[in-house]
PDB file of C-alpha atoms and ligand atoms in Angstrom:
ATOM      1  CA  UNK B  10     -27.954 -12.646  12.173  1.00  0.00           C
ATOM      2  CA  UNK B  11     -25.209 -11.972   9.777  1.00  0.00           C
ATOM      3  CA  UNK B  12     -22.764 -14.941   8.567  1.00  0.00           C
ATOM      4  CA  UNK B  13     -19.659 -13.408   8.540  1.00  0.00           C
ATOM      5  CA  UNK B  14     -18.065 -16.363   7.034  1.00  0.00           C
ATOM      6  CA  UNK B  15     -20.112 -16.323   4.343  1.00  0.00           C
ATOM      7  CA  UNK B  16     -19.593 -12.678   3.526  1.00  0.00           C
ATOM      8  CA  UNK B  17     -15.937 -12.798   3.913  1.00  0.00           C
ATOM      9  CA  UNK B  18     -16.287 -15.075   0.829  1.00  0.00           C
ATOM     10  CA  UNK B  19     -18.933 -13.344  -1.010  1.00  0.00           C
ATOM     11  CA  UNK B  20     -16.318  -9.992  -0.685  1.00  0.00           C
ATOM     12  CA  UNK B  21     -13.816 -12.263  -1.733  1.00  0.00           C
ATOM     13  CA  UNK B  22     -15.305 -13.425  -4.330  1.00  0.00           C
ATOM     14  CA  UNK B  23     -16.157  -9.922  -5.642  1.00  0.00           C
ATOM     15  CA  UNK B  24     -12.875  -8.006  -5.204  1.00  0.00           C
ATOM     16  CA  UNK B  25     -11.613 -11.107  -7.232  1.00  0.00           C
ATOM     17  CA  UNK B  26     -13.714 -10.253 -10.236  1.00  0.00           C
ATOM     18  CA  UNK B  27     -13.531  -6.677  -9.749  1.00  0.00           C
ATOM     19  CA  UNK B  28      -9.827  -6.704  -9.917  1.00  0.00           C
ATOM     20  CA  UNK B  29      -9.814  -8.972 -13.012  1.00  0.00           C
ATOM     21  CA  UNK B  30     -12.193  -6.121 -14.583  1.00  0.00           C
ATOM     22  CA  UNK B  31      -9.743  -3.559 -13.798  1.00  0.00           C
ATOM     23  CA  UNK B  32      -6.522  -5.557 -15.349  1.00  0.00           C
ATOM     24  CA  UNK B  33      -8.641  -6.224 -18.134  1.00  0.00           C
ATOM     25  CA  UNK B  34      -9.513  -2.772 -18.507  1.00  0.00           C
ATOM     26  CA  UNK B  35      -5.634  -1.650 -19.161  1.00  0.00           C
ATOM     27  CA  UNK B  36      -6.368  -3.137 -22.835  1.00  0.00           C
ATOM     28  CA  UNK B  37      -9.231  -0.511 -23.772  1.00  0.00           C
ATOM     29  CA  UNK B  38      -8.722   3.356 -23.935  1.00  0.00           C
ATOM     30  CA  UNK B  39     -10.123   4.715 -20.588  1.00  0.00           C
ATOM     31  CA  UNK B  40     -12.590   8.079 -20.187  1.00  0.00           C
ATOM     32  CA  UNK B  41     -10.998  10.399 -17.866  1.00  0.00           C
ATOM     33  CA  UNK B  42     -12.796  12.933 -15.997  1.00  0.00           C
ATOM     34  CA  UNK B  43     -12.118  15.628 -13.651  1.00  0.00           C
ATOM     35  CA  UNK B  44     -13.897  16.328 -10.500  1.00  0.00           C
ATOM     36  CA  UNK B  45     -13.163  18.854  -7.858  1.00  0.00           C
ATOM     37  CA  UNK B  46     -10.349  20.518 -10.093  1.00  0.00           C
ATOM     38  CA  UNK B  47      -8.307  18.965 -12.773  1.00  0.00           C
ATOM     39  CA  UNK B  48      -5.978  16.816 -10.879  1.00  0.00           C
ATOM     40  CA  UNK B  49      -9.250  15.284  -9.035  1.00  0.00           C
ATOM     41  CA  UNK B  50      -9.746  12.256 -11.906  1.00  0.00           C
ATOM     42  CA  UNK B  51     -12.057  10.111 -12.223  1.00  0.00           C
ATOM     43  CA  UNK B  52     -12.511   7.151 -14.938  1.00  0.00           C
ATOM     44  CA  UNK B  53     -15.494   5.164 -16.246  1.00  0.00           C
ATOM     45  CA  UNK B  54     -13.866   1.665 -14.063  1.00  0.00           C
ATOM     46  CA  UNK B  55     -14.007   3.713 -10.921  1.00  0.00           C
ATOM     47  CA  UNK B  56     -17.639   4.144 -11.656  1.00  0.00           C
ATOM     48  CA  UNK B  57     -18.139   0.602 -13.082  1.00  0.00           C
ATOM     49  CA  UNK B  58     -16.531  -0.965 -10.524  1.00  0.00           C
ATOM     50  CA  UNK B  59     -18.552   1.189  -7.560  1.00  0.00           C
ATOM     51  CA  UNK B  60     -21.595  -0.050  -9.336  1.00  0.00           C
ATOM     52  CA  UNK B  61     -20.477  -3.735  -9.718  1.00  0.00           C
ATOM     53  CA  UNK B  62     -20.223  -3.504  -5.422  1.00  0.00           C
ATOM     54  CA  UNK B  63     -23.388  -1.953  -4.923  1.00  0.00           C
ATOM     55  CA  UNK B  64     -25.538  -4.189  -7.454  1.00  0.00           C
ATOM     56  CA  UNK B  65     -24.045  -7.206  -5.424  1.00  0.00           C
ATOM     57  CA  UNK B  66     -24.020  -5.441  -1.971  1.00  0.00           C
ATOM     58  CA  UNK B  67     -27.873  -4.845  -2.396  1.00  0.00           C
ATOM     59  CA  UNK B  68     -28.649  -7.820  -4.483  1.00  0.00           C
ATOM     60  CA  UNK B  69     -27.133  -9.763  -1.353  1.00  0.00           C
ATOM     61  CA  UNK B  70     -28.043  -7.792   1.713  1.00  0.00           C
ATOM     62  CA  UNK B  71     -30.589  -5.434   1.474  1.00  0.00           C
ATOM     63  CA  UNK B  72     -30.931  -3.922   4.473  1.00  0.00           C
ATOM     64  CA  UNK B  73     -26.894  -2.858   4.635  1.00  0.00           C
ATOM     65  CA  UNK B  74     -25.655   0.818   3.533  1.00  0.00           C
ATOM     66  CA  UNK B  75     -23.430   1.510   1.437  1.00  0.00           C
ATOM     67  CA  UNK B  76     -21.271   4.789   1.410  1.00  0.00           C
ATOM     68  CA  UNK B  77     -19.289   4.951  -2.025  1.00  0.00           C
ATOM     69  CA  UNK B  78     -16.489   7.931  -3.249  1.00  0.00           C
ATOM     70  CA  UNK B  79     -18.931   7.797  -6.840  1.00  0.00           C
ATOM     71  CA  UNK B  80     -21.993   8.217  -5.573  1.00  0.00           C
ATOM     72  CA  UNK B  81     -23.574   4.716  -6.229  1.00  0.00           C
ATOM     73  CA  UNK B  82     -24.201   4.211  -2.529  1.00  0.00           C
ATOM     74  CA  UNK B  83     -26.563   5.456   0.135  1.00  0.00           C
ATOM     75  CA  UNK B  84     -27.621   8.411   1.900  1.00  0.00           C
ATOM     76  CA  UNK B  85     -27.409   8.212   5.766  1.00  0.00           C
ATOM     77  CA  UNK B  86     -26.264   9.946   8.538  1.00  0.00           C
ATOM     78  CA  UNK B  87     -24.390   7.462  10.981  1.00  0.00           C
ATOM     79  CA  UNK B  88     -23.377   4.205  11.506  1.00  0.00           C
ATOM     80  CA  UNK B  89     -25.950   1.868  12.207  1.00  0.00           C
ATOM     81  CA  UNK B  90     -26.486  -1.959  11.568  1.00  0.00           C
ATOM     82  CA  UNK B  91     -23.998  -3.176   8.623  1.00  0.00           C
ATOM     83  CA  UNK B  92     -22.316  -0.356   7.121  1.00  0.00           C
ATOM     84  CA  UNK B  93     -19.696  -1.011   3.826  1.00  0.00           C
ATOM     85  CA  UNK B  94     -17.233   2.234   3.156  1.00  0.00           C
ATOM     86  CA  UNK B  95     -16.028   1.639  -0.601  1.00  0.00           C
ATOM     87  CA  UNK B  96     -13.525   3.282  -2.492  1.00  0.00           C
ATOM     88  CA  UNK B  97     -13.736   1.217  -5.914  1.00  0.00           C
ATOM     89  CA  UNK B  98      -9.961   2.911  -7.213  1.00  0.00           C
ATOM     90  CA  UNK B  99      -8.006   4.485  -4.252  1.00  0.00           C
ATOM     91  CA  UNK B 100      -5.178   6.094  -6.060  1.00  0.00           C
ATOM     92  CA  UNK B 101      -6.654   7.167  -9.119  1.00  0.00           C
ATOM     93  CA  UNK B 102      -4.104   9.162 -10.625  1.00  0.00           C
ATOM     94  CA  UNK B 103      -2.021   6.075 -10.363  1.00  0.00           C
ATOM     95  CA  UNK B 104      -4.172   4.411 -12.052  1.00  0.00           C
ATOM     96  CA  UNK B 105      -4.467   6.744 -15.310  1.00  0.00           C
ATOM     97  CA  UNK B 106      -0.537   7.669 -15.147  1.00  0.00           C
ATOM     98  CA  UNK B 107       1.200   4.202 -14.158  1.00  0.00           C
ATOM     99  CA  UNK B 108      -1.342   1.138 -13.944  1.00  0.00           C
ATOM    100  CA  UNK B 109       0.196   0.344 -10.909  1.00  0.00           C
ATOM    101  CA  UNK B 110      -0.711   1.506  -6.821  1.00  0.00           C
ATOM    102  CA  UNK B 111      -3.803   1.777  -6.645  1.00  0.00           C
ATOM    103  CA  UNK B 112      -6.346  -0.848  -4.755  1.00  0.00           C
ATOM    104  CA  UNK B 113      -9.696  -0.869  -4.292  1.00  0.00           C
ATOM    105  CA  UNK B 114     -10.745  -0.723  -0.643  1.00  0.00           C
ATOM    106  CA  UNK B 115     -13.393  -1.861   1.735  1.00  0.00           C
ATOM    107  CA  UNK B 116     -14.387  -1.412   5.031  1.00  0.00           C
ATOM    108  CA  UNK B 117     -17.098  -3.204   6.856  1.00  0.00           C
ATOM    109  CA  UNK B 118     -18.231  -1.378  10.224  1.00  0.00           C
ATOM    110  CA  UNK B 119     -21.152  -3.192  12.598  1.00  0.00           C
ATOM    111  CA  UNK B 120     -22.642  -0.433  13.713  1.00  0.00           C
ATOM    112  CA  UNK B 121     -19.975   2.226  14.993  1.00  0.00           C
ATOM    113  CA  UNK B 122     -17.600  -0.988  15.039  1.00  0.00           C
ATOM    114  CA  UNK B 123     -15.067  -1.431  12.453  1.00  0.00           C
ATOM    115  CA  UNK B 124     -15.293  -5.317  11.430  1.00  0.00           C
ATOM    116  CA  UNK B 125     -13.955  -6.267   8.470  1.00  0.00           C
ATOM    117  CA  UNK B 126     -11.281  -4.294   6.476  1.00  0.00           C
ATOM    118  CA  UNK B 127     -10.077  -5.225   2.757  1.00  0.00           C
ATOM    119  CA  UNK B 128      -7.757  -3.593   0.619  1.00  0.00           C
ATOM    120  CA  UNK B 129      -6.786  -5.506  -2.889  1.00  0.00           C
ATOM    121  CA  UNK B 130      -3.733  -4.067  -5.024  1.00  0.00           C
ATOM    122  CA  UNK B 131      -5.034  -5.063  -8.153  1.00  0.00           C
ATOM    123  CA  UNK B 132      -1.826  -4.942  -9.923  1.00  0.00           C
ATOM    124  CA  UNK B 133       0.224  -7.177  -7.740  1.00  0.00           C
ATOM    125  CA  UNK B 134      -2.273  -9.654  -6.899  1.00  0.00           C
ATOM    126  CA  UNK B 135      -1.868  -8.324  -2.962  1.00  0.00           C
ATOM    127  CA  UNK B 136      -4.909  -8.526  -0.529  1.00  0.00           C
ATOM    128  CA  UNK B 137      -4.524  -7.232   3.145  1.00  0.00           C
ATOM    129  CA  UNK B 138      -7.501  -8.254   4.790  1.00  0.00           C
ATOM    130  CA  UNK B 139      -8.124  -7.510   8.863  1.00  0.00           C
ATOM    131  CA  UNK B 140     -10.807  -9.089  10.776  1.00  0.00           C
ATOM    132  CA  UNK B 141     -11.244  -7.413  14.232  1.00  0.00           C
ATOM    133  CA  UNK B 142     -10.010  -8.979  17.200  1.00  0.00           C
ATOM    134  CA  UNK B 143      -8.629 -11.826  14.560  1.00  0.00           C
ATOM    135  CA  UNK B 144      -5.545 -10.356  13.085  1.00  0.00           C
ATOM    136  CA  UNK B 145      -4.566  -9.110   9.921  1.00  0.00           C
ATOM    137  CA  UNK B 146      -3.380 -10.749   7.167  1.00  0.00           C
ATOM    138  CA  UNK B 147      -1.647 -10.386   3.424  1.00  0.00           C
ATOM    139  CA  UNK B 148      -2.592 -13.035   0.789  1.00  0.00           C
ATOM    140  CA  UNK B 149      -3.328 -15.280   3.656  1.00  0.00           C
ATOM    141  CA  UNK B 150      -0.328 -15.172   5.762  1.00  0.00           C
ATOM    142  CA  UNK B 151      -0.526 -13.086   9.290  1.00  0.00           C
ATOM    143  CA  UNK B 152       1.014 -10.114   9.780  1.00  0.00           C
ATOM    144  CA  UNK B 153       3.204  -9.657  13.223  1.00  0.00           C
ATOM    145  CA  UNK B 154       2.389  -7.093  15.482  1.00  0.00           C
ATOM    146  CA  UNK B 155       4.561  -3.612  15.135  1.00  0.00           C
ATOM    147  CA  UNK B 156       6.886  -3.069  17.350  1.00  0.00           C
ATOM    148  CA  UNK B 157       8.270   0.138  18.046  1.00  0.00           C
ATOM    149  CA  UNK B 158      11.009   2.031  16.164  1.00  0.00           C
ATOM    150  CA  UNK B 159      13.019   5.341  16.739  1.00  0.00           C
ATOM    151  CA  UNK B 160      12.750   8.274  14.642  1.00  0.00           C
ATOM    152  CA  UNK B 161      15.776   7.890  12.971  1.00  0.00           C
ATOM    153  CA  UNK B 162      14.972   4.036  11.536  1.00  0.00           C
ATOM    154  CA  UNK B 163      12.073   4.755  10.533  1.00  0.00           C
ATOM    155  CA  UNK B 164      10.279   5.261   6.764  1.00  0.00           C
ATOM    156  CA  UNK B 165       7.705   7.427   6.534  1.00  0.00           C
ATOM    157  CA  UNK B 166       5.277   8.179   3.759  1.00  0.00           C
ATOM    158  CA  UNK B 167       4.123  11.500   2.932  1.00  0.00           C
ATOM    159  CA  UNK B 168       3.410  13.869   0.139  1.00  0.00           C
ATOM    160  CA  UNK B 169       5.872  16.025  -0.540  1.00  0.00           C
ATOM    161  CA  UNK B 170       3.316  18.526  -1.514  1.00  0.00           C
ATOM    162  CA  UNK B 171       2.341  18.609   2.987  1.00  0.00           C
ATOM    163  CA  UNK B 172       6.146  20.080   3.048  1.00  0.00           C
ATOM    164  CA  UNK B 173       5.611  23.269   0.886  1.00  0.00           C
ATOM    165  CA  UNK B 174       3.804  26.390   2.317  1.00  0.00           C
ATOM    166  CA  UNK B 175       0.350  25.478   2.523  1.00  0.00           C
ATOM    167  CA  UNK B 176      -2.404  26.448   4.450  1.00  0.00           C
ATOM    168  CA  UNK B 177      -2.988  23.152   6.722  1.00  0.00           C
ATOM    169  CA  UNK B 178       0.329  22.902   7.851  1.00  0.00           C
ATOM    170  CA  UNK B 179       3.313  25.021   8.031  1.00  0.00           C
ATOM    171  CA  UNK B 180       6.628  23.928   6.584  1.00  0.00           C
ATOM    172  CA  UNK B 181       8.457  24.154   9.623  1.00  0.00           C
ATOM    173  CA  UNK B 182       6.491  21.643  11.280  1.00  0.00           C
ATOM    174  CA  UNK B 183       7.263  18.878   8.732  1.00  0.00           C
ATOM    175  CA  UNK B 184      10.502  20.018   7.472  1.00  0.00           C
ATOM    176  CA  UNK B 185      12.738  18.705  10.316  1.00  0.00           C
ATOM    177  CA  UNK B 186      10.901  15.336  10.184  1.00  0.00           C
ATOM    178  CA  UNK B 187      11.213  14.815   6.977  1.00  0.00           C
ATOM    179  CA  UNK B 188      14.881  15.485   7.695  1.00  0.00           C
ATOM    180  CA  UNK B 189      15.543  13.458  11.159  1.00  0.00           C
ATOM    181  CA  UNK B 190      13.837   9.904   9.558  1.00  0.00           C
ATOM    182  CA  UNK B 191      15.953   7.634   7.713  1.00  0.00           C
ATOM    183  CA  UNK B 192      13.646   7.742   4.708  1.00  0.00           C
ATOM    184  CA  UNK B 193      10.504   9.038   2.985  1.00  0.00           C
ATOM    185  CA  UNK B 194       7.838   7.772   0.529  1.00  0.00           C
ATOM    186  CA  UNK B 195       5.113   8.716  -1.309  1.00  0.00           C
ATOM    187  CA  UNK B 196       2.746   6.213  -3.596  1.00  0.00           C
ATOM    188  CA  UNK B 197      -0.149   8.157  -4.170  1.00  0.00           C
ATOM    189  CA  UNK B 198      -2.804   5.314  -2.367  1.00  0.00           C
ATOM    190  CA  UNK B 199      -3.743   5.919   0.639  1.00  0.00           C
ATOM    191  CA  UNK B 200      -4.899   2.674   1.084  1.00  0.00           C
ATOM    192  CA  UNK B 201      -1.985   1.240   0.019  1.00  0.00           C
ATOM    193  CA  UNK B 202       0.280   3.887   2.042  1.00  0.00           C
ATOM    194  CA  UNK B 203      -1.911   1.962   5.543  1.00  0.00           C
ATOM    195  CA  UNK B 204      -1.864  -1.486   3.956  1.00  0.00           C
ATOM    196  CA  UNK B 205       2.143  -0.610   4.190  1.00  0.00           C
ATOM    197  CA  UNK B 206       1.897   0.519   7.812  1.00  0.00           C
ATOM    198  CA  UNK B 207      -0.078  -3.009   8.848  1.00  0.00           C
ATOM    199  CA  UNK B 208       2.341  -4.568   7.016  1.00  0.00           C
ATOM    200  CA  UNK B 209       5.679  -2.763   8.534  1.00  0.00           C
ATOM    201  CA  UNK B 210       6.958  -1.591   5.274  1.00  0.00           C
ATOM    202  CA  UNK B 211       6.752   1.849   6.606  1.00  0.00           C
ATOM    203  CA  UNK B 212       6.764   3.087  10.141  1.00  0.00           C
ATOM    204  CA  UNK B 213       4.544   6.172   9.500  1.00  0.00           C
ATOM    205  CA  UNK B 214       1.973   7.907   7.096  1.00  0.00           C
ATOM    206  CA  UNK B 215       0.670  11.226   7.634  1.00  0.00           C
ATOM    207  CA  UNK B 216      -1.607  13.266   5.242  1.00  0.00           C
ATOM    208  CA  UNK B 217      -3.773  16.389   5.137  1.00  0.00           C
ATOM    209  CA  UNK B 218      -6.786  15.555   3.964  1.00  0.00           C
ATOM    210  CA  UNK B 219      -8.996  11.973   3.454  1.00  0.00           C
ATOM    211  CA  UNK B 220     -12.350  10.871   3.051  1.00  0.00           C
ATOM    212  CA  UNK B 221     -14.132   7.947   4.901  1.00  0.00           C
ATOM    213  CA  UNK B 222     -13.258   5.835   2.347  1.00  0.00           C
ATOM    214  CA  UNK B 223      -9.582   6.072   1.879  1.00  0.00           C
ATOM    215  CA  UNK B 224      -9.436   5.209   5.492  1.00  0.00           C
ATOM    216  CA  UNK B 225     -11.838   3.028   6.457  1.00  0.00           C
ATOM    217  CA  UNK B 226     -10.370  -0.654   5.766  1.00  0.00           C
ATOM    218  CA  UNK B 227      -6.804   0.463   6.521  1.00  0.00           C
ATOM    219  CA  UNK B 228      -7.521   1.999   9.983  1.00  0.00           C
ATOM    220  CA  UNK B 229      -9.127  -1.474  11.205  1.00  0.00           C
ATOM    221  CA  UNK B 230      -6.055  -2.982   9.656  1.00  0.00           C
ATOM    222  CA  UNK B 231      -3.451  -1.007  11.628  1.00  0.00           C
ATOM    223  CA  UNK B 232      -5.121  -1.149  14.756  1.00  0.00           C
ATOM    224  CA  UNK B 233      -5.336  -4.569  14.730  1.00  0.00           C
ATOM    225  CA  UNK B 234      -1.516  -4.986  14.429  1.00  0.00           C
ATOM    226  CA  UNK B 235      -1.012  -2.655  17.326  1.00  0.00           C
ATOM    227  CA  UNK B 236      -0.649   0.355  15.406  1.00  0.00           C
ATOM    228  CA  UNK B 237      -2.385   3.486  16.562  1.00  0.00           C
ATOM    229  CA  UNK B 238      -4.687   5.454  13.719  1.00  0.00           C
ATOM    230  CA  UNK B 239      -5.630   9.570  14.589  1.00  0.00           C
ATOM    231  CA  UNK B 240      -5.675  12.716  12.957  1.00  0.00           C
ATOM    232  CA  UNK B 241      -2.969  15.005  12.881  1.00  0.00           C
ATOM    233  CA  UNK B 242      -3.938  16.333  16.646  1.00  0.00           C
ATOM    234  CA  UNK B 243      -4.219  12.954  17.935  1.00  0.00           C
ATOM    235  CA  UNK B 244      -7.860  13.068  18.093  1.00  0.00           C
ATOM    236  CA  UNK B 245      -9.907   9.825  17.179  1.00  0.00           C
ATOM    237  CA  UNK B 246     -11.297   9.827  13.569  1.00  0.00           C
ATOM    238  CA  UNK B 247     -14.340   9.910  13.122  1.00  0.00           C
ATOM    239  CA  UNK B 248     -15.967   7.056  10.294  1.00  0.00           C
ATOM    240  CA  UNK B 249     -18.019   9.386   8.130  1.00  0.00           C
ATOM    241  CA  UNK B 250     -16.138  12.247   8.337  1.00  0.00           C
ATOM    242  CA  UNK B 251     -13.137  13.587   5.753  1.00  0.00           C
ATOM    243  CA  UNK B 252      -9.618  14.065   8.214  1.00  0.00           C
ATOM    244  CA  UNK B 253      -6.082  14.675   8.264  1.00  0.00           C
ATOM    245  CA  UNK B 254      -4.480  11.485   9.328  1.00  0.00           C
ATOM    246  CA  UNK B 255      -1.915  10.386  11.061  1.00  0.00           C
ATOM    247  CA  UNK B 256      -0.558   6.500  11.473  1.00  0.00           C
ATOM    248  CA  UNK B 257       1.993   4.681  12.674  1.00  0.00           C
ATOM    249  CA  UNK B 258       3.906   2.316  15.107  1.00  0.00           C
ATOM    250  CA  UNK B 259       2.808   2.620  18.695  1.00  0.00           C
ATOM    251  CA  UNK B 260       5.563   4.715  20.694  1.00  0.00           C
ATOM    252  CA  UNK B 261       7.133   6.404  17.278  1.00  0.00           C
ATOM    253  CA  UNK B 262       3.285   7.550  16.486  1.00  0.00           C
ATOM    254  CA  UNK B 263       3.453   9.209  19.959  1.00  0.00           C
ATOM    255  CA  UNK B 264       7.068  10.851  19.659  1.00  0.00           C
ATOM    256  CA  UNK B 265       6.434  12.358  16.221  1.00  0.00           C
ATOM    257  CA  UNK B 266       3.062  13.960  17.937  1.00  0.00           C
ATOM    258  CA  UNK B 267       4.799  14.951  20.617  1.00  0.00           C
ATOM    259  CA  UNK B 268       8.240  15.982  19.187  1.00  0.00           C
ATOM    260  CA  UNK B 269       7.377  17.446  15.814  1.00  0.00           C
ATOM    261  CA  UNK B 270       3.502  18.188  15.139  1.00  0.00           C
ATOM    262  CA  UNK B 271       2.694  19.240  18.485  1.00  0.00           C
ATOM    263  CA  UNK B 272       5.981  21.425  18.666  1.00  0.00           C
ATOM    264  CA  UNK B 273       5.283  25.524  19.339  1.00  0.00           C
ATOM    265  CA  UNK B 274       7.327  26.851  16.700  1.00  0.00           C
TER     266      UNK B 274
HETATM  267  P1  2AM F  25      -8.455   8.715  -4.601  1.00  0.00           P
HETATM  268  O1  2AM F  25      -7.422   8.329  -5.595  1.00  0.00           O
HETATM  269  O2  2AM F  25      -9.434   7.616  -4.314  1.00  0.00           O
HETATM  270  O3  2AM F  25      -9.128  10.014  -4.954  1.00  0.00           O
HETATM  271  C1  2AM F  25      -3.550  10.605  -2.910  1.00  0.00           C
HETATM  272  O4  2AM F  25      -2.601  11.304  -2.211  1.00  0.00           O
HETATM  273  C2  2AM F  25      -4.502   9.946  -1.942  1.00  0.00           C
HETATM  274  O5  2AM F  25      -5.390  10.932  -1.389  1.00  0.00           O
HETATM  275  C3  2AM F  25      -5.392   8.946  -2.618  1.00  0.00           C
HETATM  276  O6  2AM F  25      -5.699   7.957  -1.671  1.00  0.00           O
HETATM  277  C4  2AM F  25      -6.593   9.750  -3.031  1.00  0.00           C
HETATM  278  O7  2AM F  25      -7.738   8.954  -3.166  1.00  0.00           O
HETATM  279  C5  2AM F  25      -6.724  10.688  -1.849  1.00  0.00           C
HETATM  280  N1  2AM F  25      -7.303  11.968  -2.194  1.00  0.00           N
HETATM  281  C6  2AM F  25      -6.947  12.763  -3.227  1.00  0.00           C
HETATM  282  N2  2AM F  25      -7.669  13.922  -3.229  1.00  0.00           N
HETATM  283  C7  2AM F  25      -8.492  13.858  -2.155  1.00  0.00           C
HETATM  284  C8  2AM F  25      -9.495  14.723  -1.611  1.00  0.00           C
HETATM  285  N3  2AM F  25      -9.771  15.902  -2.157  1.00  0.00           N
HETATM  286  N4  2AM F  25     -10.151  14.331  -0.495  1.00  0.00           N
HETATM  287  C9  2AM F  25      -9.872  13.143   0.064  1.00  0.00           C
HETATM  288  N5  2AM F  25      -8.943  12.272  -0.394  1.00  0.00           N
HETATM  289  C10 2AM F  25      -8.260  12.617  -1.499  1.00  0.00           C
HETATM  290 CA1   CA F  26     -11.227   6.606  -5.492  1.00  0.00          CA
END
């Protein structure tokens, strides 16, 4: 039988140290790489701090997998017994370009079950923590439920990149959202961007393209305060698998679907 208690503390206790590695690490010259193409970076703390999670994680529990962005975690091919979903830096570029928004994220799933959700930004000292079916909470203090808000109140993050031509979604789609809401944002985290949904500093975040572990702590988060998590159809996400997604408010989640990325053009 799993303590939960006691884990709760142990991640604590890690994302604690972790972050004080990374703040540390703004002192020292950092080794950028590139990945997938040359805006895809990577640095030497996202791999350090991956490995710092899975040394513990495995040190601690042995018989829990681990699926890591770097690499550092485990092979498998669904979600059974305890399963931790860690992106050690989400928001990367941030991190090289601005030392600022970017937060290392964690979700916990029990079996297909999303359980525990974490998501630290390092920089301001904020941790957004949701325990399913116990609310969700920043630096201790819950978080309301969301309410629902019209179209034209509302702030909604995207990249502004999802408004050009491109091949997943055409311009027309997005363009007359972008203009009908009262605002848009874009901070380069995905975590953070659903950390900001749970927490109702924006209504709405919609992107093209994720993997598990951008999304995996923030989607428990929002749906514990009410909020409703999907892909860009509507369509339930699927844990292991790399999405669009689409999040937001309940009732302005379903209007934008309905009224501007369901449209026929
Ligand atoms: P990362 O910094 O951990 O790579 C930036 O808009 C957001 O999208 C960040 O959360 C970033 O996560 C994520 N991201 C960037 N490129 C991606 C890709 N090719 N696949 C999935 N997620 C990506
Ligand atoms: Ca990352």
């Amino acid at each position: 039988m799993t303590n939960w208690t006691e884990l709760d503390q142990n991640v604590r206790t890690w994302i604690q140290e972790a972050g004080e590695r990374i703040r540390q690490s703004f002192k020292t010259e950092l080794n950028i790489k590139t990945k997938s193409n040359r805006n895809d970076l990577v640095t030497d703390m996202d791999e350090a701090t991956e490995h710092f999670f899975t040394e513990k994680i495995r040190n601690t529990y042995p018989d829990h997998q681990i699926l890591g962005e770097e690499g550092y975690g485990d092979d498998f091919k669904e979600l059974s017994g305890i399963t931790w979903i860690i992106d050690p830096i989400d928001g990367t570029m941030n991190f090289v370009h601005q030392q600022r928004n970017f937060a290392i994220s964690i979700g916990i799933y029990d079996g297909e079950e999303g359980k525990l959700g974490y998501i630290y930004d390092v920089v301001h000292d904020e941790l957004y923590f949701a325990n399913k079916g116990h609310g969700a909470y920043m630096n201790d203090v819950k978080l309301p439920g969301l309410e629902p808000v019209p179209v034209q109140d509302a702030i909604v993050a995207l990249n502004a990149l999802w408004v050009t031509e491109n091949k997943r979604i055409d311009r027309t789609i997005l363009a007359p959202l972008v203009k009908d809401v009262r605002g848009t944002r874009s901070y380069g985290s995905a975590a953070i961007e659903l950390a900001y949904v749970a927490s109702g500093r924006l209504d709405a975040y919609l992107t093209m393209r994720l993997a598990p572990w951008d999304f995996a702590a923030g989607k428990i988060m929002i749906e514990e305060v009410g909020g409703i998590v999907t892909d860009l159809n509507g369509d339930p996400l699927n844990p292991l698998n790399k999405s669009s997604l689409f999040v937001g408010k309940p009732g302005l989640h379903q209007t934008i679907l309905t009224d501007y990325l369901k449209r026929k053009i």
